[in-house]
Coordinates of C-alpha atoms and ligand atoms in Angstrom, one line a residue:
M1 CA 35.6 -17.4 -20.3
I2 CA 32.9 -15.0 -19.2
R3 CA 35.7 -12.7 -17.8
I4 CA 37.6 -12.7 -21.1
C5 CA 34.4 -11.9 -23.0
I6 CA 33.8 -8.9 -20.6
L7 CA 37.4 -7.7 -21.1
I8 CA 37.1 -8.0 -24.8
L9 CA 33.8 -6.1 -24.8
A10 CA 35.3 -3.4 -22.5
F11 CA 38.3 -3.1 -24.8
I12 CA 36.1 -2.7 -27.9
L13 CA 33.9 -0.1 -26.2
T14 CA 36.7 2.0 -24.9
G15 CA 38.5 1.6 -28.2
C16 CA 35.4 2.8 -30.0
S17 CA 34.8 5.8 -27.7
S18 CA 38.5 6.8 -27.6
K19 CA 39.0 10.3 -28.8
K20 CA 41.2 11.3 -31.7
P21 CA 44.6 12.7 -30.5
E22 CA 44.1 16.3 -31.8
L23 CA 41.4 18.8 -31.8
T24 CA 40.6 20.0 -35.4
F25 CA 39.9 23.6 -36.4
M26 CA 38.8 24.4 -39.9
I27 CA 39.2 27.8 -41.3
G28 CA 39.8 29.3 -44.8
G29 CA 41.6 32.5 -45.9
T30 CA 44.7 34.1 -47.3
A31 CA 48.3 33.0 -46.5
N32 CA 48.7 35.6 -43.8
E33 CA 45.6 34.3 -42.1
F34 CA 46.9 30.8 -42.0
S35 CA 50.2 32.0 -40.4
F36 CA 48.2 33.9 -37.8
W37 CA 46.2 30.8 -36.9
E38 CA 49.3 28.6 -36.7
K39 CA 50.8 31.0 -34.2
T40 CA 47.5 31.3 -32.2
I41 CA 47.2 27.5 -32.1
A42 CA 50.8 27.2 -30.7
D43 CA 49.9 29.8 -28.0
F44 CA 46.7 27.8 -27.1
T45 CA 48.6 24.5 -26.9
E46 CA 51.3 26.0 -24.7
K47 CA 48.7 27.4 -22.4
T48 CA 46.4 24.3 -22.2
G49 CA 48.4 21.3 -23.4
I50 CA 45.7 20.6 -25.9
S51 CA 47.0 20.1 -29.5
V52 CA 45.1 21.4 -32.4
E53 CA 45.3 20.6 -36.1
L54 CA 44.6 23.4 -38.5
L55 CA 42.5 22.2 -41.4
R56 CA 42.9 24.7 -44.2
S57 CA 40.0 25.4 -46.4
A58 CA 39.4 27.8 -49.4
T59 CA 39.2 31.6 -49.3
Q60 CA 35.8 31.9 -50.9
T61 CA 32.7 31.6 -48.8
E62 CA 30.8 29.0 -51.0
Q63 CA 33.8 26.7 -51.2
R64 CA 34.3 27.0 -47.5
K65 CA 30.7 26.0 -46.9
Q66 CA 30.9 23.0 -49.2
Q67 CA 34.0 21.7 -47.4
I68 CA 32.2 21.9 -44.0
L69 CA 29.0 20.4 -45.4
I70 CA 30.9 17.4 -46.7
A71 CA 32.1 16.6 -43.2
L72 CA 28.8 17.3 -41.5
R73 CA 26.7 15.3 -43.9
G74 CA 29.1 12.4 -43.4
K75 CA 28.7 12.9 -39.6
Q76 CA 32.5 13.1 -39.4
P77 CA 34.1 14.0 -36.0
D78 CA 36.4 16.4 -37.8
P79 CA 36.5 19.3 -37.9
D80 CA 35.5 19.9 -34.2
I81 CA 35.5 23.6 -34.6
V82 CA 34.0 25.3 -37.7
V83 CA 34.2 28.9 -38.7
M84 CA 31.0 30.0 -40.6
D85 CA 29.9 32.9 -42.7
I86 CA 27.1 35.0 -41.2
A87 CA 25.3 34.3 -44.5
W88 CA 25.0 30.5 -43.8
I89 CA 25.3 30.0 -40.1
G90 CA 21.4 29.9 -39.9
Q91 CA 21.2 27.0 -42.4
M92 CA 23.8 25.0 -40.4
A93 CA 21.8 25.5 -37.2
R94 CA 18.5 24.5 -38.7
S95 CA 20.1 21.3 -40.0
G96 CA 21.1 20.4 -36.4
W97 CA 24.8 20.5 -37.1
L98 CA 25.9 22.8 -34.3
K99 CA 26.2 22.3 -30.6
D100 CA 24.5 24.7 -28.2
L101 CA 27.4 26.6 -26.7
F102 CA 25.5 27.8 -23.6
Q103 CA 26.3 24.5 -21.9
Y104 CA 30.0 25.4 -22.0
Q105 CA 29.7 28.6 -20.1
I106 CA 30.7 30.8 -23.0
D107 CA 30.1 34.4 -22.0
T108 CA 28.8 36.6 -24.8
S109 CA 28.3 39.8 -22.8
A110 CA 31.3 41.5 -24.3
F111 CA 30.1 41.0 -27.9
F112 CA 27.9 43.1 -30.1
S113 CA 24.5 42.0 -28.9
N114 CA 22.7 42.9 -32.1
I115 CA 25.0 40.6 -34.1
I116 CA 24.6 37.8 -31.5
T117 CA 20.8 38.1 -31.7
L118 CA 20.9 38.3 -35.5
A119 CA 23.2 35.4 -36.2
D120 CA 24.1 33.3 -33.1
I121 CA 20.9 32.6 -31.2
Y122 CA 18.8 29.7 -32.6
N123 CA 15.9 28.2 -30.8
S124 CA 17.2 29.9 -27.6
G125 CA 20.5 28.1 -28.0
L126 CA 23.9 29.8 -28.7
I127 CA 25.2 28.2 -31.9
G128 CA 28.1 30.4 -32.6
V129 CA 30.3 33.3 -31.4
P130 CA 31.4 36.1 -33.7
L131 CA 35.1 35.8 -34.5
Y132 CA 35.1 39.0 -36.6
V133 CA 32.7 41.4 -38.1
D134 CA 32.9 42.6 -41.8
A135 CA 31.4 45.6 -43.5
G136 CA 32.0 46.8 -47.1
I137 CA 34.3 49.9 -47.3
L138 CA 35.8 52.1 -50.1
Y139 CA 39.5 52.1 -50.5
Y140 CA 40.9 55.1 -52.5
R141 CA 44.2 56.4 -53.7
T142 CA 45.1 59.5 -51.7
D143 CA 48.1 60.3 -53.9
L144 CA 46.2 60.2 -57.2
L145 CA 43.2 62.2 -55.8
A146 CA 45.7 64.9 -54.6
K147 CA 47.7 64.7 -57.9
Y148 CA 44.6 65.5 -59.9
G149 CA 43.3 68.2 -57.6
Y150 CA 40.5 66.4 -55.6
D151 CA 40.1 67.3 -51.9
G152 CA 39.0 63.8 -50.8
P153 CA 37.0 60.7 -51.7
P154 CA 33.6 61.0 -53.4
D155 CA 30.4 61.3 -51.3
T156 CA 28.1 60.2 -54.1
W157 CA 28.2 57.5 -56.8
D158 CA 28.0 60.2 -59.4
A159 CA 31.0 61.9 -58.0
L160 CA 32.9 58.6 -58.0
V161 CA 32.1 58.1 -61.7
S162 CA 33.4 61.5 -62.6
M163 CA 36.6 61.2 -60.6
A164 CA 37.2 57.7 -61.9
K165 CA 36.7 58.7 -65.6
D166 CA 38.9 61.7 -65.3
I167 CA 41.8 60.0 -63.4
Q168 CA 41.6 56.7 -65.4
E169 CA 42.0 58.6 -68.7
K170 CA 45.0 60.5 -67.4
E171 CA 46.7 57.5 -65.7
R172 CA 46.2 55.3 -68.7
V173 CA 48.8 57.4 -70.6
Q174 CA 51.5 55.7 -68.6
N175 CA 49.5 52.7 -67.4
P176 CA 47.1 51.1 -69.9
D177 CA 46.0 48.6 -67.2
F178 CA 44.6 51.3 -64.9
W179 CA 40.9 51.1 -63.8
G180 CA 38.7 53.7 -62.1
F181 CA 36.7 51.4 -59.8
V182 CA 37.0 47.7 -59.0
W183 CA 34.4 45.7 -57.1
Q184 CA 32.9 42.2 -56.6
G185 CA 30.6 41.4 -59.5
A186 CA 31.2 37.6 -60.2
Q187 CA 28.3 35.3 -59.7
Y188 CA 28.8 34.4 -56.0
E189 CA 27.8 35.5 -52.5
G190 CA 30.0 38.6 -52.7
L191 CA 27.9 40.0 -55.5
V192 CA 24.8 39.8 -53.3
C193 CA 26.7 41.9 -50.7
T194 CA 27.8 44.5 -53.2
A195 CA 24.4 44.8 -54.8
L196 CA 22.8 45.2 -51.3
E197 CA 25.1 48.2 -50.8
F198 CA 24.2 49.8 -54.1
F199 CA 20.5 49.1 -53.6
V200 CA 20.2 50.4 -50.1
S201 CA 22.2 53.5 -50.9
A202 CA 19.6 54.2 -53.6
G203 CA 16.7 53.8 -51.2
G204 CA 16.0 50.2 -52.1
G205 CA 16.9 46.8 -50.5
F206 CA 15.9 43.1 -50.8
F207 CA 13.1 42.6 -48.4
D208 CA 10.6 45.1 -46.8
S209 CA 10.2 45.5 -43.1
K210 CA 7.4 42.8 -43.1
G211 CA 9.7 40.2 -44.6
N212 CA 8.3 40.3 -48.1
P213 CA 10.6 40.4 -51.1
R214 CA 10.9 43.8 -52.7
I215 CA 13.4 43.1 -55.4
N216 CA 11.9 44.8 -58.4
S217 CA 11.6 48.3 -57.1
R218 CA 12.5 51.5 -59.0
A219 CA 15.4 52.2 -56.6
N220 CA 16.9 48.7 -57.2
T221 CA 16.5 48.9 -60.9
A222 CA 18.3 52.2 -61.1
A223 CA 21.1 50.9 -58.8
L224 CA 21.6 47.7 -60.9
G225 CA 21.6 49.9 -64.1
F226 CA 24.3 52.0 -62.5
M227 CA 26.4 48.9 -61.6
R228 CA 26.1 47.7 -65.2
D229 CA 26.9 51.2 -66.6
C230 CA 30.1 51.3 -64.5
I231 CA 31.3 48.4 -66.8
H232 CA 29.6 49.0 -70.1
T233 CA 28.8 52.7 -70.3
Y234 CA 31.3 54.7 -68.2
G235 CA 34.0 52.0 -68.7
I236 CA 35.5 52.6 -65.2
S237 CA 35.2 49.0 -64.1
P238 CA 36.8 46.1 -66.1
P239 CA 34.8 43.8 -68.4
N240 CA 35.8 40.8 -66.3
T241 CA 33.9 42.4 -63.3
Y242 CA 31.0 40.0 -63.8
T243 CA 33.0 36.9 -64.7
D244 CA 36.0 37.0 -62.4
M245 CA 35.9 39.7 -59.7
K246 CA 35.8 38.3 -56.2
E247 CA 37.5 39.6 -53.1
E248 CA 41.1 38.6 -54.0
E249 CA 40.8 39.5 -57.7
V250 CA 39.6 42.9 -56.8
R251 CA 42.2 43.4 -54.1
L252 CA 45.1 42.5 -56.4
V253 CA 44.1 45.1 -59.0
F254 CA 44.2 47.9 -56.4
H255 CA 47.2 46.4 -54.6
N256 CA 49.2 46.5 -57.8
S257 CA 48.5 50.2 -58.2
N258 CA 46.0 49.5 -61.1
A259 CA 42.9 51.1 -59.6
L260 CA 41.7 54.4 -58.1
F261 CA 38.8 53.0 -56.1
E262 CA 38.2 49.5 -54.6
R263 CA 35.2 48.1 -52.8
N264 CA 36.3 45.5 -50.4
W265 CA 36.2 44.2 -46.8
P266 CA 38.6 45.4 -44.1
Y267 CA 41.0 42.5 -44.5
A268 CA 42.5 44.1 -47.6
A269 CA 44.0 46.9 -45.6
K270 CA 46.6 44.8 -43.8
L271 CA 47.7 43.3 -47.2
H272 CA 47.9 46.8 -48.8
D273 CA 50.1 47.9 -45.9
T274 CA 52.8 45.2 -46.4
P275 CA 56.2 46.7 -47.2
E276 CA 56.2 45.2 -50.7
A277 CA 52.7 46.4 -51.6
P278 CA 52.9 49.1 -54.4
V279 CA 50.0 51.0 -52.7
N280 CA 51.6 51.0 -49.3
G281 CA 51.3 54.6 -47.9
K282 CA 49.3 55.8 -50.9
Y283 CA 45.8 55.0 -49.9
A284 CA 43.1 55.4 -47.3
F285 CA 39.6 53.9 -46.7
G286 CA 36.2 55.1 -45.6
V287 CA 32.5 54.9 -46.1
L288 CA 31.1 53.8 -49.5
P289 CA 29.3 56.5 -51.5
H290 CA 25.6 56.8 -51.9
F291 CA 23.1 58.0 -54.5
K292 CA 21.9 61.6 -54.1
G293 CA 19.3 62.0 -51.4
H294 CA 20.1 58.7 -49.7
L295 CA 22.5 57.4 -47.1
S296 CA 25.6 55.2 -47.6
A297 CA 25.2 51.5 -46.8
S298 CA 27.7 48.7 -46.0
A299 CA 26.7 45.1 -46.1
L300 CA 27.2 43.2 -42.9
G301 CA 29.5 40.2 -43.2
G302 CA 31.6 38.3 -40.8
W303 CA 32.6 34.9 -39.5
H304 CA 31.4 32.9 -36.4
A305 CA 33.0 30.0 -34.6
G306 CA 30.9 27.0 -33.6
I307 CA 31.2 23.4 -32.6
S308 CA 30.2 20.5 -34.9
A309 CA 27.4 18.3 -33.5
Y310 CA 29.6 15.3 -34.4
S311 CA 32.7 16.6 -32.5
D312 CA 34.0 14.0 -30.0
R313 CA 36.0 16.6 -28.1
T314 CA 33.4 19.2 -27.3
E315 CA 34.9 20.4 -23.9
D316 CA 38.3 21.0 -25.5
A317 CA 36.6 22.6 -28.5
A318 CA 34.8 25.0 -26.2
E319 CA 38.1 25.9 -24.5
F320 CA 39.5 26.7 -28.0
I321 CA 36.5 28.9 -28.8
K322 CA 36.9 30.8 -25.5
F323 CA 40.6 31.3 -26.3
I324 CA 40.1 32.7 -29.9
T325 CA 37.3 35.0 -28.8
S326 CA 39.3 36.2 -25.7
R327 CA 40.3 39.8 -25.5
K328 CA 43.9 39.0 -26.2
V329 CA 43.3 37.0 -29.4
Q330 CA 40.6 39.4 -30.6
Q331 CA 43.0 42.3 -30.2
E332 CA 45.6 40.4 -32.2
L333 CA 43.1 39.6 -34.9
L334 CA 42.6 43.4 -35.3
T335 CA 46.3 44.3 -35.1
E336 CA 47.7 41.5 -37.1
L337 CA 45.0 40.7 -39.7
G338 CA 42.9 43.8 -39.7
H339 CA 39.8 41.8 -38.8
N340 CA 37.4 43.8 -36.8
P341 CA 36.6 41.9 -33.6
G342 CA 33.1 40.8 -32.6
R343 CA 33.9 42.0 -29.1
K344 CA 32.9 45.5 -28.3
D345 CA 35.4 45.9 -25.5
I346 CA 38.4 45.9 -27.9
Y347 CA 37.2 49.1 -29.5
S348 CA 37.7 51.1 -26.3
G349 CA 41.0 49.5 -25.5
A350 CA 44.3 51.3 -25.9
G351 CA 45.6 49.0 -28.7
A352 CA 42.5 49.6 -30.8
K353 CA 42.8 53.4 -30.7
T354 CA 46.0 53.2 -32.8
E355 CA 44.3 51.0 -35.4
R356 CA 42.7 52.9 -38.3
L357 CA 40.2 50.1 -38.7
A358 CA 38.7 50.6 -35.3
S359 CA 37.7 54.1 -36.5
L360 CA 35.1 52.3 -38.6
K361 CA 33.2 51.1 -35.6
D362 CA 30.1 53.2 -36.6
I363 CA 30.0 51.5 -40.0
F364 CA 30.1 48.1 -38.3
S365 CA 27.3 49.0 -35.9
S366 CA 25.0 50.2 -38.7
A367 CA 25.9 47.7 -41.4
V368 CA 22.9 46.2 -43.3
P369 CA 22.4 42.4 -42.9
R370 CA 21.4 40.2 -45.8
P371 CA 17.8 38.8 -45.3
T372 CA 17.7 36.5 -42.3
V373 CA 15.0 34.3 -43.8
P374 CA 15.4 30.5 -43.3
Y375 CA 15.5 30.0 -47.1
Y376 CA 18.3 32.6 -47.6
S377 CA 20.6 30.2 -49.5
Q378 CA 18.0 29.8 -52.2
V379 CA 17.3 33.5 -52.2
S380 CA 21.0 34.1 -52.7
Q381 CA 21.3 31.7 -55.6
V382 CA 18.5 33.4 -57.4
L383 CA 19.9 36.9 -56.7
Q384 CA 23.4 35.8 -57.8
K385 CA 22.0 34.6 -61.2
Y386 CA 19.9 37.6 -62.1
L387 CA 22.1 40.3 -60.7
N388 CA 25.0 38.8 -62.7
A389 CA 22.8 38.6 -65.9
G390 CA 22.1 42.3 -65.4
L391 CA 25.8 43.1 -65.1
A392 CA 26.6 41.0 -68.1
N393 CA 24.1 43.0 -70.1
S394 CA 22.3 39.8 -71.1
M395 CA 19.1 41.0 -69.3
E396 CA 17.7 44.5 -68.7
P397 CA 17.9 45.4 -65.0
S398 CA 14.1 45.7 -64.8
R399 CA 13.5 42.3 -66.3
A400 CA 16.3 40.6 -64.2
L401 CA 14.9 42.0 -61.0
S402 CA 11.3 41.1 -61.8
E403 CA 12.3 37.5 -62.7
A404 CA 14.2 37.4 -59.4
Q405 CA 11.2 38.8 -57.5
K406 CA 8.9 36.0 -59.0
E407 CA 11.4 33.2 -58.1
I408 CA 11.9 34.5 -54.6
E409 CA 8.2 34.8 -54.0
R410 CA 7.8 31.2 -55.1
I411 CA 10.6 30.1 -52.8
K412 CA 8.9 32.0 -49.9
Q413 CA 5.5 30.4 -50.7
D414 CA 7.0 26.9 -50.9
Y415 CA 8.7 27.4 -47.6
E416 CA 5.5 28.7 -45.9
N417 CA 3.2 25.9 -47.2
Ligands
LIG1 C1 33.2 38.2 -46.6 C2 32.1 38.4 -45.5 C3 31.0 37.4 -45.7 C4 30.5 37.4 -47.1 C5 31.6 37.1 -48.1 C6 31.1 37.3 -49.5 O1 33.9 37.0 -46.3 O2 32.6 38.3 -44.2 O3 30.0 37.6 -44.8 O4 29.5 36.4 -47.3 O5 32.7 38.1 -47.9 O6 32.1 37.0 -50.4

């Protein structure tokens, strides 16, 4: 009898601790990204014998975060591997939701060390590895600039407005849907990135060097006024900029040959290059413009892979992370998806030299991060609300920014007390 009880107990215990059959990897993105990951997973399984299930999530950053949070708050063993925005990886680490990757001998020496320090080290642990780095860039129609006698893209925001007004007016004769400049202005994380670029390229920013909020500065007010004017005064950006325009909405306008300038992340290039894209062969990209007397600024974005604290297959998960951050897969990410790798050694490799995106390495190295304060999610919510109100013209820029300043000061105080 005692032996039977022991056997039953052993069965229950092993049954409880048995692992699920597949490793699970959650990532969001566009259709071409999912095809890429399916192929990469097949390569990994062939090499290691470990099967992986791809859990598809949304394209937009906030939705991706929500999907991951549901699993983590519920202490679910799936997904084992999560891919996190640089904007919220800190929040995940503070909540204790990520494994320390140092214990799995993940070597980070080949990666951009400034990005690792900024985003992936938490309490001396390694909570993520950069899968790819993002920075805002300006896409422009080379054919239209040449057609209307311009030598190249604009250096300053004023020059962008004058080219956009001129060419928009002329193009609208055949194409009433044509816009001068499309960019992300909807109330979401992407707006915070766009505003950071306008603000810093006017001499402003969000926080000062001592970590105090500096939202309601003259530079920021002028820059927010300029963003609003692109929509309401110059009429070069569509009225739905502040209601609808996120990455994909913006990309499609340019993709369909309906815009002269587009602010977007590098991923858009691969999609504009597809044989069926109307803009294929008719565009180029480069640094964003700046206000006179200041320097251009790109917001630092990007996505990092980590292991959930509730994963029951951490060793296999670490193998998978090593594989997707290997030189081979990082090179493929660049060549096939146009994602700029987090590994520095790719940029000096032969394959990267033929890639136009690798030419933007300097932009990536100097891109401006969003505030790295522990209460960033709350800061972002406040900024999204007031920046968007400024764009909608429902609040004067100076008032929107001073309200944002007050709320962010309060959030900072609450956090510090
Ligand atoms: C891109 C960036 C990410 C940013 C997001 C905003 O995905 O990589 O860092 O938060 O866009 O929409």
